[in-house]
mmCIF file of C-alpha atoms in Angstrom:
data_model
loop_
_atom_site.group_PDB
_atom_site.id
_atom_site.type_symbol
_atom_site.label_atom_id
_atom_site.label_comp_id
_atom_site.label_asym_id
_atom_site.label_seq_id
_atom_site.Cartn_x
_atom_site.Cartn_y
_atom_site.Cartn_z
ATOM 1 C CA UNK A 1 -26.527 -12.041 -69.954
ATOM 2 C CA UNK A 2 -25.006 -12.257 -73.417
ATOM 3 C CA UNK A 3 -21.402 -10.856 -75.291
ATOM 4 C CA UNK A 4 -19.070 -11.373 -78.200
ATOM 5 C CA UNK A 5 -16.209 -10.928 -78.805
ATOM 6 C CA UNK A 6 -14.487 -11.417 -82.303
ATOM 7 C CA UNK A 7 -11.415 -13.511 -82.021
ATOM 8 C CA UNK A 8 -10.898 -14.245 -85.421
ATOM 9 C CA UNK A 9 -8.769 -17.581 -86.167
ATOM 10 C CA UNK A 10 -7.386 -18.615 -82.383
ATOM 11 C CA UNK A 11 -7.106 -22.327 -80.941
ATOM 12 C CA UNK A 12 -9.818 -23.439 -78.469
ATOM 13 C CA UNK A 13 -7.436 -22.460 -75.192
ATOM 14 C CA UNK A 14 -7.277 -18.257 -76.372
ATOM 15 C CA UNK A 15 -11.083 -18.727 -76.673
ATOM 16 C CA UNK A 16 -11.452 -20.369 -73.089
ATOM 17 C CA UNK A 17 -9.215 -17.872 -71.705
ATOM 18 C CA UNK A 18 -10.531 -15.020 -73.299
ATOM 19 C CA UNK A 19 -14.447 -15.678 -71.877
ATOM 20 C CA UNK A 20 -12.432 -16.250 -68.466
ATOM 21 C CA UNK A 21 -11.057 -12.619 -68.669
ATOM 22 C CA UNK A 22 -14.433 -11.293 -69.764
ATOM 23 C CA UNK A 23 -16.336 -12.756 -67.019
ATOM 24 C CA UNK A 24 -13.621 -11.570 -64.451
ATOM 25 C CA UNK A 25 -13.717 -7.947 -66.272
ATOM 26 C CA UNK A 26 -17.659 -7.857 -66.148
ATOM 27 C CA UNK A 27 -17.560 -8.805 -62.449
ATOM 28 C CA UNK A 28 -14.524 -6.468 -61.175
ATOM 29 C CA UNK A 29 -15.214 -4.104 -58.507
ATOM 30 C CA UNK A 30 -18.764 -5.307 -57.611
ATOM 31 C CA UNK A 31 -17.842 -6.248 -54.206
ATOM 32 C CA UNK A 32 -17.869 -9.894 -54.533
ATOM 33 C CA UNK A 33 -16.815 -12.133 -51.488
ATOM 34 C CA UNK A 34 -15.595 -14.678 -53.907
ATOM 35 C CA UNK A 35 -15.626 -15.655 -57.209
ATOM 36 C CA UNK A 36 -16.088 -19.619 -58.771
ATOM 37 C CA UNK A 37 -14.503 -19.921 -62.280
ATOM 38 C CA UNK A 38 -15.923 -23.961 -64.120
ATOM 39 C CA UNK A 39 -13.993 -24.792 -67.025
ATOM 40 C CA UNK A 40 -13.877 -27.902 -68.760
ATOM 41 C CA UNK A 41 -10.511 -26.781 -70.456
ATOM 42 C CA UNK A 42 -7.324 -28.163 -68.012
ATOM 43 C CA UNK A 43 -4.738 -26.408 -70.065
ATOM 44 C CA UNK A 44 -6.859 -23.044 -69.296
ATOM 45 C CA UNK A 45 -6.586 -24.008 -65.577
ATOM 46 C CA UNK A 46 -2.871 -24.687 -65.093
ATOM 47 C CA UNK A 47 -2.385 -20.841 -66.588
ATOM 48 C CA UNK A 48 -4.522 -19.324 -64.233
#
């Protein structure tokens, strides 16, 4: 599966956090048991 999203000029942490959000928002209300998020980006992980 492939998407875009145009974010314009942003740093590298709105980018990492904005393909988090898209994943989470493609995957919302299918039922999951649980849900694995991999990023290489620590800053993006002490948010969440």
């Amino acid at each position: 599966m492939r998407y875009n999203r145009h974010l314009g000029n942003c740093s590298i942490l709105d980018a990492e956090l904005w393909g988090i959000l898209d994943g989470l928002t493609l995957i919302h209300g299918r039922q999951y048991a649980g849900v694995m998020i991999q990023t290489d980006n620590l800053e993006a992980v002490k948010i969440i």
